XYZ file of C-alpha atoms in Angstrom:
308
model
C -72.544 47.077 -141.095
C -70.265 49.674 -139.767
C -69.090 47.892 -137.212
C -66.595 44.806 -136.412
C -67.506 41.768 -134.997
C -64.662 40.141 -132.094
C -64.832 36.993 -134.756
C -63.987 39.714 -138.487
C -61.518 41.393 -135.775
C -59.930 37.858 -135.141
C -59.839 36.411 -139.018
C -58.252 39.795 -139.804
C -55.962 40.261 -137.585
C -54.912 36.272 -138.408
C -54.781 37.014 -142.674
C -52.193 40.404 -141.145
C -50.389 38.002 -139.552
C -49.911 35.257 -141.687
C -50.353 36.541 -144.988
C -52.292 35.104 -146.523
C -55.654 33.727 -147.114
C -54.447 29.979 -146.299
C -52.086 30.700 -143.837
C -54.617 32.642 -142.068
C -56.605 29.380 -142.057
C -54.486 27.378 -140.741
C -54.257 29.361 -137.688
C -57.644 29.202 -137.219
C -57.918 25.703 -137.966
C -60.683 26.580 -140.610
C -61.620 26.506 -144.152
C -59.343 29.109 -146.638
C -62.507 30.101 -148.842
C -65.186 30.906 -145.089
C -61.270 33.218 -144.441
C -61.734 34.881 -148.101
C -65.222 35.580 -148.142
C -65.407 36.747 -145.207
C -62.239 39.233 -145.606
C -64.635 40.437 -148.737
C -67.519 40.524 -146.414
C -65.780 42.120 -144.627
C -64.219 45.401 -146.520
C -67.734 45.374 -148.967
C -68.693 46.036 -145.093
C -67.039 48.512 -144.242
C -66.503 50.322 -147.389
C -63.057 50.533 -146.727
C -59.749 48.344 -148.307
C -57.770 46.259 -145.772
C -55.519 44.733 -147.667
C -53.192 44.984 -150.528
C -53.107 42.061 -152.407
C -49.078 41.762 -153.732
C -48.158 38.581 -155.240
C -50.510 36.578 -153.927
C -49.003 38.282 -150.464
C -52.080 40.461 -147.713
C -50.596 43.412 -146.636
C -51.857 45.914 -144.326
C -53.480 48.665 -146.851
C -52.105 51.934 -146.272
C -55.178 53.606 -145.302
C -55.685 50.825 -143.230
C -52.461 51.574 -140.910
C -54.463 53.172 -137.849
C -57.056 50.287 -137.950
C -54.564 48.150 -137.472
C -53.047 49.448 -134.790
C -56.114 49.762 -132.723
C -56.777 46.078 -133.682
C -53.491 45.275 -131.729
C -54.491 46.873 -128.554
C -57.601 44.860 -128.927
C -55.759 41.423 -129.114
C -53.904 41.998 -126.686
C -57.178 43.209 -123.659
C -58.911 40.060 -125.281
C -55.421 38.486 -124.066
C -55.069 40.205 -120.535
C -58.945 39.241 -120.118
C -58.240 35.814 -121.287
C -55.787 35.597 -118.948
C -57.975 36.958 -116.025
C -60.699 34.348 -116.822
C -58.143 31.595 -116.363
C -57.282 33.141 -112.696
C -60.659 33.551 -111.667
C -60.806 29.373 -112.564
C -58.322 28.524 -110.529
C -59.551 30.453 -107.831
C -56.719 33.407 -108.032
C -57.984 36.978 -105.515
C -61.321 34.915 -104.534
C -61.742 34.410 -100.766
C -64.124 31.710 -100.084
C -65.516 31.795 -96.702
C -67.972 29.407 -95.839
C -68.279 27.787 -92.496
C -69.616 23.955 -91.080
C -70.626 22.599 -87.660
C -68.462 20.375 -85.266
C -69.513 17.335 -86.737
C -69.432 17.700 -90.409
C -65.742 19.572 -89.842
C -63.966 17.092 -88.743
C -63.315 14.491 -92.109
C -65.969 16.546 -94.384
C -65.168 19.279 -94.678
C -61.121 18.002 -94.503
C -62.007 16.191 -97.977
C -64.745 18.726 -99.506
C -61.336 21.900 -99.244
C -58.900 18.963 -100.649
C -61.533 18.738 -103.424
C -62.382 22.511 -104.146
C -58.321 22.414 -103.903
C -58.010 20.013 -106.267
C -60.151 21.729 -109.358
C -59.274 25.495 -107.519
C -55.521 25.851 -106.730
C -55.289 29.434 -106.248
C -59.133 29.489 -104.176
C -58.183 30.694 -100.661
C -60.671 29.299 -98.173
C -61.908 30.512 -94.854
C -63.570 28.034 -92.687
C -65.010 28.794 -89.918
C -66.653 26.115 -87.204
C -69.777 27.274 -85.830
C -72.448 26.335 -82.949
C -76.012 26.527 -84.187
C -76.300 30.204 -82.681
C -73.584 31.032 -84.377
C -74.674 30.154 -87.691
C -77.686 33.265 -88.059
C -75.124 37.103 -86.819
C -72.906 34.729 -89.661
C -75.006 34.127 -92.687
C -77.437 38.019 -91.999
C -74.074 39.906 -91.607
C -72.589 38.080 -94.833
C -69.791 37.006 -92.816
C -69.762 34.245 -95.064
C -71.506 32.516 -98.295
C -73.268 29.482 -96.164
C -73.038 26.863 -93.593
C -73.162 22.882 -93.243
C -75.220 22.565 -90.551
C -76.952 19.736 -88.487
C -79.924 20.724 -87.330
C -82.495 22.631 -89.740
C -83.010 25.937 -88.451
C -86.380 28.207 -88.655
C -85.798 31.648 -89.488
C -87.491 33.466 -92.554
C -83.944 35.347 -92.990
C -82.328 31.779 -93.481
C -82.634 28.871 -96.128
C -81.874 25.749 -95.412
C -81.811 22.722 -98.216
C -81.283 19.229 -97.133
C -77.660 17.556 -99.129
C -77.283 14.429 -97.302
C -78.727 11.658 -94.402
C -76.636 9.685 -92.471
C -77.042 7.230 -89.290
C -76.599 7.843 -85.398
C -73.951 5.366 -84.634
C -73.181 3.361 -80.961
C -69.434 4.237 -80.060
C -67.609 2.494 -77.148
C -64.106 2.478 -76.333
C -61.400 -0.672 -77.790
C -62.055 -4.129 -75.448
C -65.462 -2.816 -73.881
C -68.239 -5.609 -73.842
C -70.639 -4.387 -76.426
C -68.115 -4.421 -79.094
C -67.868 -7.851 -79.272
C -71.582 -6.926 -80.937
C -72.358 -6.971 -84.705
C -75.047 -4.432 -83.848
C -75.753 -2.284 -80.195
C -79.564 -1.241 -78.512
C -80.077 1.574 -76.582
C -81.129 -0.323 -73.851
C -78.142 -2.050 -73.450
C -76.254 1.054 -74.012
C -77.951 2.763 -71.138
C -76.698 -0.111 -68.920
C -72.565 1.653 -68.849
C -71.228 4.529 -68.123
C -73.095 6.703 -70.958
C -71.677 9.948 -71.854
C -74.375 12.777 -74.110
C -74.994 16.046 -75.312
C -77.363 18.232 -73.109
C -81.021 17.231 -74.881
C -81.298 20.734 -75.536
C -79.089 21.372 -77.317
C -80.760 20.793 -81.161
C -77.587 18.538 -82.046
C -78.280 16.635 -78.666
C -81.997 16.713 -79.012
C -81.252 14.527 -82.385
C -79.033 12.152 -80.205
C -81.334 11.556 -77.855
C -84.208 10.736 -80.449
C -83.555 6.940 -80.456
C -84.240 6.718 -76.283
C -86.581 8.793 -76.505
C -88.988 7.034 -78.879
C -88.091 4.351 -76.603
C -89.320 5.947 -73.609
C -85.686 6.315 -72.514
C -83.835 8.561 -70.148
C -80.094 7.596 -70.174
C -78.463 8.857 -67.401
C -75.598 10.900 -68.800
C -71.699 10.182 -66.894
C -70.867 13.348 -68.658
C -71.780 15.438 -71.209
C -69.624 17.964 -74.028
C -70.788 20.152 -76.363
C -69.102 18.517 -79.553
C -69.460 15.452 -81.325
C -64.567 15.971 -81.219
C -65.178 15.943 -77.164
C -67.298 12.488 -76.936
C -65.115 11.088 -78.884
C -62.311 12.004 -77.370
C -64.342 10.714 -74.091
C -65.379 7.298 -75.039
C -61.381 7.136 -76.590
C -59.672 7.809 -73.396
C -62.812 4.716 -72.203
C -64.722 7.217 -70.031
C -68.092 5.639 -71.841
C -70.288 5.264 -74.301
C -72.551 7.108 -76.634
C -73.924 7.454 -79.566
C -72.673 9.783 -82.971
C -73.411 10.681 -85.788
C -72.292 8.548 -88.266
C -70.223 12.016 -89.829
C -68.538 13.009 -87.077
C -66.312 9.162 -86.822
C -65.828 8.941 -90.815
C -63.083 7.693 -90.946
C -61.887 3.958 -91.909
C -59.530 3.410 -89.005
C -60.264 5.328 -85.671
C -57.058 4.106 -83.451
C -59.524 3.331 -79.529
C -62.766 3.199 -80.674
C -65.280 0.620 -81.704
C -68.030 1.974 -84.382
C -71.546 0.512 -83.843
C -75.273 0.264 -86.042
C -77.998 0.580 -83.864
C -80.189 -1.836 -83.694
C -83.198 0.885 -83.077
C -82.811 3.008 -87.017
C -82.062 6.598 -86.276
C -80.626 9.409 -89.010
C -79.222 12.953 -88.580
C -79.946 15.728 -91.833
C -76.784 17.835 -92.778
C -78.035 20.963 -93.522
C -76.879 23.370 -96.686
C -78.168 26.578 -94.807
C -77.657 30.306 -96.615
C -79.088 34.017 -96.207
C -82.493 33.895 -98.371
C -82.551 35.914 -101.382
C -78.895 35.789 -101.863
C -77.060 34.206 -104.709
C -74.021 32.263 -104.037
C -70.777 32.745 -105.874
C -69.243 29.760 -107.817
C -67.196 28.130 -105.518
C -69.762 28.223 -102.992
C -71.552 26.264 -105.075
C -69.084 23.857 -106.397
C -68.780 23.655 -102.488
C -71.569 22.901 -101.352
C -71.869 20.128 -104.362
C -68.982 18.486 -103.180
C -70.342 17.901 -99.599
C -73.638 16.491 -101.057
C -71.171 13.856 -102.495
C -68.756 13.822 -99.545
C -71.532 12.810 -97.145
C -72.463 10.523 -100.160
C -69.335 8.531 -99.915
C -69.521 9.036 -96.386
C -72.560 6.674 -96.033
C -71.663 4.396 -98.929
C -68.058 3.038 -97.892
C -69.231 2.929 -94.368
C -66.780 0.400 -93.140
C -67.545 -1.064 -89.430
C -64.820 -2.832 -87.574
C -65.890 -6.312 -87.529
C -66.088 -8.132 -84.086
C -62.637 -9.920 -82.578
C -62.899 -14.052 -83.600
């Protein structure tokens, strides 16, 4: 043996600090015989004496002083390495860049970031809110690692993975006649001023699907591009709408009433990334947290109950 292992470095340094085999064993929380055997094996393998035994105390041999000086440098570097590892575990000096569709960003993304901050308190987080047509440039130009979307992207350079499914639900202002029902049909919704998203938009297509399946074409009294806009217009009493449940995932939303649809309709959330790109561990954790929070939003759903 001509080279020291890290374990041997650790043991030799422990004996140097403690001065005894038993003291080194206590420092490393191992048995004294094991320490003694390793020291003998190390000295035999190197062909040099590391310690002199004086009255039961181990002191560095004169010829080994140069080795112990370097050993101290190695130990300091290991300490520095452990500090760097600890900093990385907390997210220090790393910026996580990811994006989300507006429909998922308002409530679900905030919960994900809270989870990231709890686990990685020093992590810098850069969250973008993207329209679907902005997603390709964002990923292919590597402006960020991953995008959480409510629509599938069909592009050979992009990889889409489903991470959650939610319901399409009906929303209406407080005091609206439909708010008295436990569930609302799309046939009832189209009788009132209807607020929607352009059906040519991928998100709008998803929201229009239950009407298309029933052979209905709602006449939009007004349209918005994003879920937050639709929700705001409904809260201000300007009409009724259907929306994905992730956009209204708060337990209580003043001025707004949510009801399940009689006709079942769902929306899928996707994790979208550049094909072939290896995500950082922080981005992988982000996707995992989105999957968890999307599932929780569905599991803990609490619909506002009609007044007695």
